[in-house]
Coordinates of C-alpha atoms and ligand atoms in Angstrom, one line a residue:
X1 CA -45.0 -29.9 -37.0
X2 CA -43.3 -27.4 -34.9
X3 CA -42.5 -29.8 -32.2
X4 CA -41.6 -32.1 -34.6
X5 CA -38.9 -29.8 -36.0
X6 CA -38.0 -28.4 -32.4
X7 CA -37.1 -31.8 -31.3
X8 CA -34.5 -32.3 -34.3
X9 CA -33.6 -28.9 -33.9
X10 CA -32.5 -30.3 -30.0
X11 CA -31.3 -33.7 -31.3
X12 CA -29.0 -32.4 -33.4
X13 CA -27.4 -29.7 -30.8
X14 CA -27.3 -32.6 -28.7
X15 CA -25.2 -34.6 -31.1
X16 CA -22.8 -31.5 -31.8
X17 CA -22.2 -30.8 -28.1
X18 CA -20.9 -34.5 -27.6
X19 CA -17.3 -35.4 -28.2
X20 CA -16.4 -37.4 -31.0
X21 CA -15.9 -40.6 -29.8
X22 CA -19.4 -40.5 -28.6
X23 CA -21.0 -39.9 -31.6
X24 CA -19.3 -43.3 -33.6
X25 CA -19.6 -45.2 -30.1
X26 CA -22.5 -47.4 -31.6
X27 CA -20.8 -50.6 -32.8
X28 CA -24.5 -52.5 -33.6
X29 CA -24.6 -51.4 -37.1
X30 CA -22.9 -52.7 -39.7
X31 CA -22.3 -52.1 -43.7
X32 CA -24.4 -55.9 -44.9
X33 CA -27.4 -57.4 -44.0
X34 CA -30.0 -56.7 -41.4
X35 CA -28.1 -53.8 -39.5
X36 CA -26.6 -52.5 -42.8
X37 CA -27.3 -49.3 -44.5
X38 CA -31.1 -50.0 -45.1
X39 CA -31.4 -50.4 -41.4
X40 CA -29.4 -47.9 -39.6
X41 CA -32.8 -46.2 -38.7
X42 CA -34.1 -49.2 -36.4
X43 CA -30.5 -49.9 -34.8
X44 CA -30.3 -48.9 -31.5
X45 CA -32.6 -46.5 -29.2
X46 CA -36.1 -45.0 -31.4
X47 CA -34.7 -41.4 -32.1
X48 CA -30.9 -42.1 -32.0
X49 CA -30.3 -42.9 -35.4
X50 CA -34.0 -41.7 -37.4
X51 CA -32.0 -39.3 -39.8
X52 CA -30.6 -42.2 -41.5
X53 CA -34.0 -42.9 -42.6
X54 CA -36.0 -39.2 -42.8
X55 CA -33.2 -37.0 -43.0
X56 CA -33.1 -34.8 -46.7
X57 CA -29.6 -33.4 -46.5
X58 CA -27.9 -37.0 -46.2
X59 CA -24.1 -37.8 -47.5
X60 CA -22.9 -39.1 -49.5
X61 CA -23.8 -37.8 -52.8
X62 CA -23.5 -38.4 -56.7
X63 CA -21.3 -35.6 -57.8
X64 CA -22.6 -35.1 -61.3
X65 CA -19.7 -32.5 -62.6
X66 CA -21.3 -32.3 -66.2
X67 CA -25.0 -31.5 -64.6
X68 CA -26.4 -29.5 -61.7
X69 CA -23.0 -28.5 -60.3
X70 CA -22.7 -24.9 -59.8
X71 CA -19.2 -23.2 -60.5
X72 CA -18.2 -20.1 -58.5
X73 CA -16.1 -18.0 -59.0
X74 CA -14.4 -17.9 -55.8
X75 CA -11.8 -20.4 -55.1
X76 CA -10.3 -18.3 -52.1
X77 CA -12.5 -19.9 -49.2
X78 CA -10.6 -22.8 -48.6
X79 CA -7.0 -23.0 -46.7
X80 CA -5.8 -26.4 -45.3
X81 CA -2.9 -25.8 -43.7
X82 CA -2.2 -29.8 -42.1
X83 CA 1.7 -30.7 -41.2
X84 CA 3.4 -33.7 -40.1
X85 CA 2.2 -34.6 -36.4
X86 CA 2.3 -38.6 -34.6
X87 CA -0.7 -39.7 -34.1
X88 CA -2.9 -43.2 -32.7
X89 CA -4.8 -45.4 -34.8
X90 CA -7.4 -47.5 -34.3
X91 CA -9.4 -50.5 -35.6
X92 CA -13.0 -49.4 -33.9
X93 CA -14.8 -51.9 -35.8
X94 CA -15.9 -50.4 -39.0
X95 CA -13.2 -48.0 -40.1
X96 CA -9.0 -47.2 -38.9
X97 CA -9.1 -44.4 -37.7
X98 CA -6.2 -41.9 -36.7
X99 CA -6.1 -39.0 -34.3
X100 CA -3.6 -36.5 -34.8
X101 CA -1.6 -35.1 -32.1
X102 CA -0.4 -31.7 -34.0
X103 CA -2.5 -28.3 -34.7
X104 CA -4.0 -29.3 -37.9
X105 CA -5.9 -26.1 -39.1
X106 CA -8.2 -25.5 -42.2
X107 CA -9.9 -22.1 -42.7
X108 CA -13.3 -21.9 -44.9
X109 CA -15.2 -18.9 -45.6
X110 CA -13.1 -17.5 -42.5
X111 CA -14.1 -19.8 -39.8
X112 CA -11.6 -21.9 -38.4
X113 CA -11.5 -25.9 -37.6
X114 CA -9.2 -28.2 -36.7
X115 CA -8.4 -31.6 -37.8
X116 CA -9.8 -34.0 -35.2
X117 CA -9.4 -37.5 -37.3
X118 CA -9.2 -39.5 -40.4
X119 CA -10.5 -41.9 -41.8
X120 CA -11.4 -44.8 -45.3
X121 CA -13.6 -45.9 -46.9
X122 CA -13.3 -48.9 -49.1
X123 CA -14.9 -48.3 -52.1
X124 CA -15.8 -44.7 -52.3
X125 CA -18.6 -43.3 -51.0
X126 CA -19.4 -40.5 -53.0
X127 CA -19.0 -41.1 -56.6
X128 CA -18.4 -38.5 -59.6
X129 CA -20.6 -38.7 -62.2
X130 CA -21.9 -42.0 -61.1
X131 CA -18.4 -43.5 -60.7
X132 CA -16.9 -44.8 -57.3
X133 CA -13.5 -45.0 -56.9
X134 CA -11.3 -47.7 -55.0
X135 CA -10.9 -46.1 -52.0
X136 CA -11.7 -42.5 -50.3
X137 CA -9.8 -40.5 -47.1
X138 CA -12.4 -38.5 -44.6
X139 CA -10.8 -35.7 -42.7
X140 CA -13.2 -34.3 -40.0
X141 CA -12.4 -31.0 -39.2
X142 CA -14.6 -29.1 -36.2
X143 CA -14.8 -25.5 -35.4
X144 CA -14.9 -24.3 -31.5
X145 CA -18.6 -24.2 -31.5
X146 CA -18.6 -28.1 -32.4
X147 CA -19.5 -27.2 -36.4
X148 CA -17.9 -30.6 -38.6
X149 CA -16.5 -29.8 -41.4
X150 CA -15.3 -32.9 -44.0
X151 CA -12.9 -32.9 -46.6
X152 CA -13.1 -35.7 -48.8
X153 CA -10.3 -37.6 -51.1
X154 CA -10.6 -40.0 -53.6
X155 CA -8.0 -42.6 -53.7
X156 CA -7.3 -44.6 -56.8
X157 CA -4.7 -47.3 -57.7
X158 CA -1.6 -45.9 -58.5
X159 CA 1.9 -45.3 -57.1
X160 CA 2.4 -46.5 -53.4
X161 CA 1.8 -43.9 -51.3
X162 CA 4.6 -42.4 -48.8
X163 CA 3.0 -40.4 -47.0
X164 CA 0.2 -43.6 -45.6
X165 CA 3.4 -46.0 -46.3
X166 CA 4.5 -45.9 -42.0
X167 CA 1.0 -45.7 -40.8
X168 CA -0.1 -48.5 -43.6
X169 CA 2.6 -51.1 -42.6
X170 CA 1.1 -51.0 -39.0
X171 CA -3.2 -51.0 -40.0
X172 CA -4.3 -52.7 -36.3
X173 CA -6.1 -55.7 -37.5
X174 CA -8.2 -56.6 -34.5
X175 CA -11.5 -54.3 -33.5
X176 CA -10.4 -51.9 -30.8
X177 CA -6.7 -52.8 -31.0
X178 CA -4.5 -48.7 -30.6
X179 CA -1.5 -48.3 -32.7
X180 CA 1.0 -45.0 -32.0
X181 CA 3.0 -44.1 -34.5
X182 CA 5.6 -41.7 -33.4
X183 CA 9.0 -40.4 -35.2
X184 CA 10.2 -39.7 -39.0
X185 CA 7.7 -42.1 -39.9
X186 CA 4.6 -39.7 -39.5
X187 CA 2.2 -38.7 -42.7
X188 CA 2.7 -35.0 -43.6
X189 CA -1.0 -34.4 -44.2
X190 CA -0.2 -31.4 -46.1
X191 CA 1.7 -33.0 -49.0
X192 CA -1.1 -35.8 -49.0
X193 CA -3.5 -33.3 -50.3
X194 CA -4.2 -32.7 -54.4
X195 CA -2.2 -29.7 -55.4
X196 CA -1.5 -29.4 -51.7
X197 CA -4.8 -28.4 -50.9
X198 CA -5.3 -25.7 -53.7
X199 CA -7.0 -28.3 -56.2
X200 CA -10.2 -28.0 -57.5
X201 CA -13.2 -29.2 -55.2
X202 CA -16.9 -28.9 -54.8
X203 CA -18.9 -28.1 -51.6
X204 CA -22.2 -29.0 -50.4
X205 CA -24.2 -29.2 -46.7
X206 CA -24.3 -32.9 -45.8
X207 CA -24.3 -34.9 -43.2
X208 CA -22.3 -38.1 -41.6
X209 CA -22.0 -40.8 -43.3
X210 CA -22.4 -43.3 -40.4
X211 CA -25.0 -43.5 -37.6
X212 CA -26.5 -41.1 -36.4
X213 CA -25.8 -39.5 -39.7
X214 CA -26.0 -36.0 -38.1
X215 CA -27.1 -32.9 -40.7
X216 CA -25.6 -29.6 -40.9
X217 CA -21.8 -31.2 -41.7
X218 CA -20.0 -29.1 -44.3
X219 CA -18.0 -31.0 -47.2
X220 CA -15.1 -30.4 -49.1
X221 CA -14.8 -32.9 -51.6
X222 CA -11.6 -32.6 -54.0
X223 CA -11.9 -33.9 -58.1
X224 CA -8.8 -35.2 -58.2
X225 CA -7.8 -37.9 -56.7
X226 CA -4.9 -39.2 -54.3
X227 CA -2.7 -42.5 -55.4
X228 CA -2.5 -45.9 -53.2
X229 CA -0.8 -48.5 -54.7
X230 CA -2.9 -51.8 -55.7
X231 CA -1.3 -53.8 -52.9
X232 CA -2.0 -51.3 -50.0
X233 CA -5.6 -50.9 -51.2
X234 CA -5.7 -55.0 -51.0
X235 CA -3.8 -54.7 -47.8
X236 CA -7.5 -52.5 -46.5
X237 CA -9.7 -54.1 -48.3
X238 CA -8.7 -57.5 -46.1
X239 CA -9.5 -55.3 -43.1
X240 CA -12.7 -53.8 -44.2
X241 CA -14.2 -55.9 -47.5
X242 CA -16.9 -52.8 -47.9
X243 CA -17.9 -49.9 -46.0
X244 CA -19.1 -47.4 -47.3
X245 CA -23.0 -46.0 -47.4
X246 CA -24.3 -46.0 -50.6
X247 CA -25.1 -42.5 -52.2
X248 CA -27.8 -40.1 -50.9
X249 CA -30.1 -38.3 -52.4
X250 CA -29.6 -34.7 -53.7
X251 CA -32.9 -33.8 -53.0
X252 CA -33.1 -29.5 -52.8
X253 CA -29.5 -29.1 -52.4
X254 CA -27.4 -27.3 -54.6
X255 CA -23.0 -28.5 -55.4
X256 CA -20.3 -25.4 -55.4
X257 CA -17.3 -25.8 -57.4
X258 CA -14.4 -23.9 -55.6
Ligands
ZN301 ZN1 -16.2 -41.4 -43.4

């Protein structure tokens, strides 16, 4: 048992001491089918991915707001404080994802991360109150010891969104195809954010949502949602028909509302 839990204890430090990249290098799973979600366990080397299977603090999550969340009192942990900034995107094959160029800080409970990509999801992968939403934004946020913190958005259909409009227009459609997306065109993360970052969220210790679906990742998960419109969620959804990981469950955890 002890070894058992030493060994995690060492696969897990492993996986935080590697960059990024490294830890969504692994293109052999997939969201359908025999490498899909049920699988991720036996994809790849025997250990690499086994908290996909055994793991107990696994994201996503059902976030039941009427049960079982528990509302504090302090809303002052969280600061976002994210600014306009060029960045690169890429199609890597189950996601777009873009890379910031700028000093994208967040502050919770007094530690400090910065903003090291973002991502979607098409639909949602956590749901409120058993509801999934078109769409939802991942922004992974690390601390200087490696710590991944991820704030989660909900995107339903709505207005056309300005701040994704630039970045939208130019979505790379072929796996591993790099776009760059310099000049007046570039989000402002900040105004992207509910309430600008001040709305109400809930908080809970999870993990990745993809292989090797590493414990120990905070998330910030905001109620209400952010607006795409119905053609730039279409305009995804050609890209990436479904990927998301289905929800996780709660098991001894307890949900914070900030
Ligand atoms: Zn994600």
């Amino acid at each position: 048992m002890a070894t058992r839990r030493l060994s995690r204890h060492l696969l897990v430090s492993l996986l935080f001491s590697l960059p990024l990249p490294v830890l969504a290098a692994s293109s052999q799973w997939t969201y359908q089918g025999q490498s899909g979600p049920e699988h991720w366990a036996e994809v790849g080397s025997s250990l690499e991915n086994a908290l996909c299977a055994k793991g107990t603090a696994q994201s996503p999550i059902d976030i039941d707001l009427h049960h079982g969340v528990h509302h504090k009192a302090n809303t002052q942990n969280l600061k976002i404080a994210y600014m306009r900034s060029s960045l690169t995107m890429i199609n890597n094959g189950h996601t777009i994802q873009a890379t910031p160029s700028g000093k994208d800080l967040l502050t919770y409970k007094g530690d400090n991360y910065h903003l090291v990509q973002f991502h979607f999801h098409t639909p949602s992968e956590h749901q409120f109150n058993h509801q999934a939403y078109p769409m939802e934004m991942h922004l992974v946020n690390q601390d200087k010891n490696g710590h991944l913190l991820v704030v989660g958005l909900m995107i339903k259909e709505g207005k056309e969104n300005q701040e994704l409009a630039a970045l939208w227009k130019r979505l790379p459609r072929e796996e591993g195809r790099e776009v760059h997306l310099t000049g007046k065109s570039d989000p402002d993360l900040g105004r992207l954010l509910p309430g600008k970052g001040t709305a109400r969220h809930v908080t809970y210790q999870g993990s990745l949502t993809t292989p090797p679906c590493t414990e120990s990742v905070q998330w910030v998960v905001f109620e209400q949602p952010i607006e795409l419109s119905h053609q730039q969620i279409e305009r995804f959804r050609t890209l990436f028909p479904d990927n998301h990981r289905p929800t996780q469950q709660l098991n001894a955890r307890l949900v914070d509302e900030e």
